[in-house]
Coordinates of N, CA and C in Angstrom, one line a residue:
M789 N -17.0 -1.5 -6.3 CA -16.1 -1.3 -7.4 C -14.7 -1.9 -7.0
T790 N -14.1 -2.7 -7.8 CA -12.8 -3.2 -7.5 C -11.8 -2.8 -8.6
E791 N -10.6 -2.3 -8.2 CA -9.6 -2.0 -9.2 C -8.4 -2.8 -8.7
A792 N -7.7 -3.5 -9.7 CA -6.6 -4.3 -9.4 C -5.6 -4.3 -10.5
A793 N -4.3 -4.5 -10.2 CA -3.2 -4.6 -11.2 C -2.1 -5.5 -10.7
I794 N -1.6 -6.3 -11.6 CA -0.4 -7.1 -11.3 C 0.7 -6.3 -11.9
L795 N 1.7 -6.0 -11.1 CA 2.8 -5.1 -11.5 C 4.1 -5.9 -11.9
S796 N 4.3 -7.0 -11.3 CA 5.6 -7.7 -11.6 C 5.6 -8.5 -12.9
G797 N 6.7 -8.5 -13.5 CA 6.8 -9.4 -14.7 C 6.3 -8.9 -16.0
H798 N 5.7 -7.8 -16.1 CA 5.3 -7.3 -17.4 C 5.2 -5.7 -17.4
D799 N 5.3 -5.2 -18.5 CA 5.2 -3.7 -18.7 C 3.7 -3.3 -18.6
Q800 N 3.4 -2.2 -18.1 CA 2.1 -1.7 -18.0 C 1.9 -0.8 -19.2
S801 N 0.7 -0.8 -19.8 CA 0.3 0.1 -20.9 C 0.3 1.6 -20.3
L802 N 0.3 2.5 -21.2 CA 0.2 3.9 -20.8 C -1.2 4.2 -20.1
A803 N -2.2 3.5 -20.5 CA -3.5 3.6 -19.9 C -3.5 3.1 -18.4
D804 N -2.8 2.0 -18.2 CA -2.7 1.4 -16.9 C -1.8 2.3 -16.0
I805 N -0.8 2.9 -16.6 CA 0.1 3.8 -15.8 C -0.7 5.0 -15.4
A806 N -1.5 5.5 -16.3 CA -2.3 6.7 -16.0 C -3.4 6.4 -14.9
Q807 N -4.0 5.2 -15.0 CA -5.0 4.8 -14.1 C -4.4 4.7 -12.7
W808 N -3.1 4.3 -12.5 CA -2.5 4.0 -11.2 C -1.6 5.1 -10.8
T809 N -1.7 6.3 -11.4 CA -0.9 7.5 -11.0 C -1.8 8.3 -10.1
C810 N -1.2 8.6 -8.9 CA -2.0 9.4 -7.9 C -2.0 10.9 -8.3
P811 N -2.8 11.7 -7.7 CA -2.9 13.1 -8.0 C -1.6 13.9 -7.9
H812 N -0.6 13.3 -7.2 CA 0.7 13.9 -7.0 C 1.8 13.4 -8.0
G813 N 1.3 12.7 -9.0 CA 2.2 12.2 -10.0 C 3.0 11.0 -9.7
Q814 N 2.7 10.3 -8.6 CA 3.4 9.1 -8.3 C 2.6 7.8 -8.7
H815 N 3.3 6.8 -9.1 CA 2.6 5.5 -9.4 C 2.3 4.9 -8.1
A816 N 1.0 4.4 -8.0 CA 0.5 3.9 -6.7 C 1.4 2.8 -6.1
G817 N 2.0 2.0 -7.0 CA 2.9 0.9 -6.6 C 4.2 1.4 -5.9
N818 N 4.6 2.6 -6.2 CA 5.8 3.2 -5.6 C 5.4 3.9 -4.3
G819 N 4.2 4.2 -4.1 CA 3.7 4.9 -2.9 C 3.9 6.4 -3.0
C820 N 3.1 7.1 -2.2 CA 3.1 8.5 -2.1 C 2.9 9.0 -0.7
V821 N 3.9 9.6 -0.1 CA 3.8 10.0 1.3 C 2.8 11.1 1.4
T822 N 2.6 12.0 0.4 CA 1.6 13.0 0.4 C 0.2 12.4 0.5
C823 N 0.0 11.3 -0.3 CA -1.3 10.6 -0.2 C -1.5 10.0 1.1
Y824 N -0.4 9.4 1.7 CA -0.5 8.8 3.0 C -0.9 9.8 4.0
R825 N -0.3 10.9 4.0 CA -0.6 12.0 5.0 C -2.0 12.5 4.8
A826 N -2.4 12.7 3.6 CA -3.7 13.2 3.3 C -4.8 12.3 3.7
A827 N -4.6 11.0 3.6 CA -5.6 10.0 4.0 C -5.9 10.0 5.5
G828 N -4.9 10.4 6.2 CA -5.1 10.5 7.7 C -6.0 11.7 8.1
E829 N -6.2 12.6 7.2 CA -7.0 13.8 7.5 C -8.1 13.9 6.4
A830 N -8.5 12.8 5.8 CA -9.4 12.9 4.6 C -10.8 13.2 5.1
D831 N -11.5 13.8 4.2 CA -12.9 14.2 4.4 C -13.7 12.9 4.5
P832 N -14.5 12.7 5.6 CA -15.3 11.5 5.8 C -16.3 11.2 4.7
A833 N -16.6 12.2 3.9 CA -17.5 12.1 2.8 C -16.8 11.3 1.6
L834 N -15.5 11.2 1.6 CA -14.8 10.5 0.5 C -15.1 9.0 0.6
P835 N -15.0 8.3 -0.5 CA -15.2 6.9 -0.4 C -14.1 6.2 0.4
L836 N -14.5 5.1 1.1 CA -13.6 4.3 1.9 C -13.2 3.1 1.0
W837 N -11.9 3.0 0.9 CA -11.3 1.9 0.1 C -10.6 0.9 1.0
D838 N -10.9 -0.4 0.7 CA -10.1 -1.5 1.3 C -9.0 -1.8 0.3
V839 N -7.7 -1.7 0.8 CA -6.6 -1.8 0.0 C -5.7 -3.0 0.4
A840 N -5.3 -3.8 -0.6 CA -4.4 -4.9 -0.4 C -3.2 -4.7 -1.4
V841 N -2.0 -4.8 -0.8 CA -0.8 -4.6 -1.6 C 0.2 -5.8 -1.3
W842 N 0.5 -6.5 -2.3 CA 1.5 -7.6 -2.2 C 2.9 -7.0 -2.6
F843 N 3.9 -7.3 -1.7 CA 5.2 -6.8 -2.1 C 6.3 -7.8 -1.6
T844 N 7.4 -7.7 -2.2 CA 8.6 -8.5 -1.8 C 9.6 -7.6 -1.1
S845 N 10.4 -8.2 -0.3 CA 11.4 -7.4 0.4 C 12.7 -8.2 0.2
V846 N 13.8 -7.4 0.2 CA 15.1 -8.0 0.1 C 15.5 -8.8 1.3
K847 N 15.1 -8.2 2.5 CA 15.4 -8.8 3.8 C 14.1 -9.1 4.5
P848 N 14.1 -10.1 5.4 CA 12.9 -10.4 6.2 C 12.6 -9.3 7.1
I849 N 11.3 -9.1 7.2 CA 10.8 -8.1 8.2 C 10.7 -8.7 9.5
P850 N 11.3 -8.2 10.5 CA 11.3 -8.8 11.9 C 9.8 -8.9 12.4
I851 N 9.6 -10.0 13.1 CA 8.2 -10.3 13.6 C 7.7 -9.1 14.5
R852 N 8.6 -8.5 15.3 CA 8.2 -7.4 16.1 C 7.7 -6.2 15.2
A853 N 8.4 -5.9 14.1 CA 7.9 -4.9 13.2 C 6.5 -5.2 12.7
L854 N 6.3 -6.5 12.3 CA 5.0 -6.9 11.8 C 3.9 -6.6 12.9
H855 N 4.2 -6.9 14.1 CA 3.2 -6.7 15.2 C 3.0 -5.2 15.4
D856 N 4.1 -4.4 15.3 CA 4.0 -2.9 15.5 C 3.1 -2.3 14.5
V857 N 3.1 -2.8 13.3 CA 2.2 -2.2 12.2 C 0.8 -2.5 12.6
H858 N 0.5 -3.6 13.2 CA -0.9 -3.9 13.6 C -1.4 -2.9 14.6
R859 N -0.5 -2.3 15.4 CA -0.9 -1.3 16.4 C -0.9 0.1 15.9
H860 N -0.6 0.2 14.6 CA -0.6 1.6 13.9 C -2.0 2.2 14.0
D861 N -2.1 3.5 14.2 CA -3.4 4.1 14.4 C -4.4 4.0 13.2
R862 N -3.9 3.6 12.0 CA -4.8 3.5 10.9 C -5.2 2.1 10.5
Q863 N -5.0 1.2 11.5 CA -5.5 -0.2 11.3 C -4.8 -0.9 10.1
F864 N -3.6 -0.6 9.8 CA -2.8 -1.3 8.7 C -2.3 -2.6 9.3
A865 N -2.1 -3.5 8.4 CA -1.5 -4.8 8.8 C -0.6 -5.3 7.7
I866 N 0.5 -5.9 8.2 CA 1.4 -6.6 7.2 C 1.4 -8.0 7.7
D867 N 1.1 -8.9 6.8 CA 1.1 -10.3 7.0 C 2.1 -11.0 6.0
Q868 N 2.6 -12.2 6.4 CA 3.4 -12.9 5.6 C 2.8 -14.2 5.2
P869 N 2.4 -14.3 3.9 CA 1.9 -15.6 3.4 C 3.0 -16.6 3.5
S870 N 2.7 -17.8 3.1 CA 3.7 -18.9 3.3 C 5.0 -18.7 2.5
T871 N 5.0 -17.8 1.5 CA 6.2 -17.6 0.7 C 7.2 -16.7 1.4
P872 N 8.5 -17.1 1.6 CA 9.5 -16.2 2.2 C 9.7 -14.9 1.4
L873 N 9.8 -13.8 2.2 CA 10.1 -12.5 1.6 C 8.9 -11.9 0.8
V874 N 7.8 -12.5 0.9 CA 6.6 -12.0 0.2 C 5.6 -11.5 1.3
Y875 N 5.1 -10.3 1.2 CA 4.3 -9.8 2.3 C 3.0 -9.2 1.7
L876 N 2.0 -9.1 2.6 CA 0.7 -8.5 2.2 C 0.4 -7.4 3.2
L877 N 0.4 -6.1 2.6 CA 0.0 -5.0 3.4 C -1.4 -4.7 3.1
S878 N -2.2 -4.5 4.2 CA -3.6 -4.2 4.0 C -4.0 -3.1 4.9
G879 N -5.0 -2.3 4.5 CA -5.5 -1.2 5.2 C -6.6 -0.5 4.5
Q880 N -7.2 0.5 5.2 CA -8.2 1.3 4.6 C -7.8 2.7 4.4
A881 N -8.3 3.3 3.4 CA -8.0 4.8 3.2 C -9.2 5.4 2.5
R882 N -9.5 6.7 2.9 CA -10.5 7.5 2.3 C -9.8 8.3 1.2
A883 N -10.3 8.2 0.0 CA -9.7 8.9 -1.2 C -10.8 8.9 -2.3
A884 N -10.6 9.8 -3.2 CA -11.5 10.0 -4.3 C -11.3 8.8 -5.3
L885 N -10.1 8.4 -5.5 CA -9.8 7.3 -6.5 C -9.0 6.1 -5.8
G886 N -9.1 5.0 -6.4 CA -8.4 3.8 -6.0 C -6.9 4.0 -6.0
A887 N -6.4 4.6 -7.0 CA -5.0 4.9 -7.2 C -4.5 5.7 -6.0
E888 N -5.2 6.7 -5.6 CA -4.9 7.6 -4.5 C -4.9 6.8 -3.2
A889 N -5.8 5.9 -3.0 CA -5.9 5.1 -1.8 C -4.7 4.1 -1.7
V890 N -4.4 3.4 -2.8 CA -3.3 2.5 -2.9 C -2.0 3.3 -2.6
A891 N -1.8 4.4 -3.3 CA -0.6 5.2 -3.2 C -0.4 5.6 -1.7
G892 N -1.5 5.9 -1.0 CA -1.4 6.3 0.4 C -1.0 5.1 1.3
V893 N -1.6 3.9 1.0 CA -1.2 2.8 1.8 C 0.2 2.4 1.6
V894 N 0.7 2.4 0.3 CA 2.1 2.1 0.0 C 3.0 3.2 0.6
G895 N 2.4 4.4 0.6 CA 3.2 5.5 1.2 C 3.5 5.3 2.6
F896 N 2.7 4.5 3.3 CA 3.0 4.1 4.7 C 4.4 3.4 4.7
L897 N 4.7 2.5 3.8 CA 6.0 1.9 3.7 C 7.1 2.8 3.4
V898 N 6.8 3.8 2.5 CA 7.8 4.8 2.2 C 8.1 5.7 3.4
Q899 N 7.1 6.1 4.1 CA 7.2 6.9 5.3 C 7.9 6.2 6.4
N900 N 7.7 4.9 6.5 CA 8.2 4.1 7.6 C 9.3 3.1 7.2
Q901 N 10.4 3.6 6.6 CA 11.4 2.8 6.1 C 12.1 1.9 7.1
H902 N 11.9 2.2 8.4 CA 12.5 1.4 9.5 C 11.8 0.0 9.5
I903 N 10.6 -0.1 8.9 CA 9.9 -1.4 8.8 C 10.5 -2.2 7.7
V904 N 10.6 -1.6 6.5 CA 11.1 -2.3 5.3 C 11.8 -1.2 4.5
D905 N 13.1 -1.4 4.3 CA 13.8 -0.3 3.6 C 13.8 -0.5 2.1
E906 N 13.8 -1.7 1.6 CA 13.7 -1.9 0.1 C 12.5 -2.9 -0.1
F907 N 11.6 -2.5 -1.0 CA 10.5 -3.4 -1.4 C 10.1 -3.1 -2.8
V908 N 9.5 -4.1 -3.4 CA 8.9 -4.1 -4.7 C 7.5 -4.5 -4.7
V909 N 6.6 -3.7 -5.1 CA 5.2 -4.0 -5.1 C 4.9 -4.9 -6.3
T910 N 4.3 -6.0 -6.1 CA 4.0 -6.9 -7.2 C 2.5 -6.9 -7.6
E911 N 1.6 -6.6 -6.7 CA 0.2 -6.6 -7.0 C -0.5 -5.6 -6.1
I912 N -1.5 -4.9 -6.7 CA -2.3 -4.0 -5.9 C -3.8 -4.2 -6.1
R913 N -4.6 -3.9 -5.1 CA -6.0 -4.0 -5.3 C -6.7 -3.0 -4.3
A914 N -7.7 -2.4 -4.9 CA -8.5 -1.4 -4.1 C -10.0 -1.7 -4.3
V915 N -10.7 -1.9 -3.2 CA -12.1 -2.2 -3.3 C -12.9 -1.1 -2.6
R916 N -13.7 -0.4 -3.3 CA -14.5 0.7 -2.8 C -15.7 0.1 -2.0
S917 N -15.7 0.6 -0.7 CA -16.7 0.1 0.2 C -18.0 0.8 0.0

C-alpha cells in the first residue's frame, strides 16, 4: 500500500487533511515529535513503513550534518537531489497508519532543529512493507 501527497502549491481538501493528520492532531507534513518518539519504541507487530519526505530549507544543510543523519540509530538519511535547498529525508517507521509514520519521520527534523531550523515539506510518501 502506498500513500502519497504533494503539499506545495495547492490547498488540500478536508479529506486529505484528515488523512494526513496523526493521532496527536498534527499534520504529517509538519511533523510530530510524539510520533517520532513513539516510533522508536513501537510494537514490532505494527506495520513497517518506508517513508520519503521532500522538503526545502531556507539555508543549506552542512555536509557534515547530512553525514551525521546517516549515522542516526534509526537509519534515517537526508540526501540532496541536484536542486539547491531541496532535500529528501528517508527512513523507516513502525506505525498503524502512513500519516503516523510520516509524522514521526518529519518529527525527526522538528526534534533535531540543529540539522535544519526552518523547512517546508513539499511532498510525502509512505509505503507499507
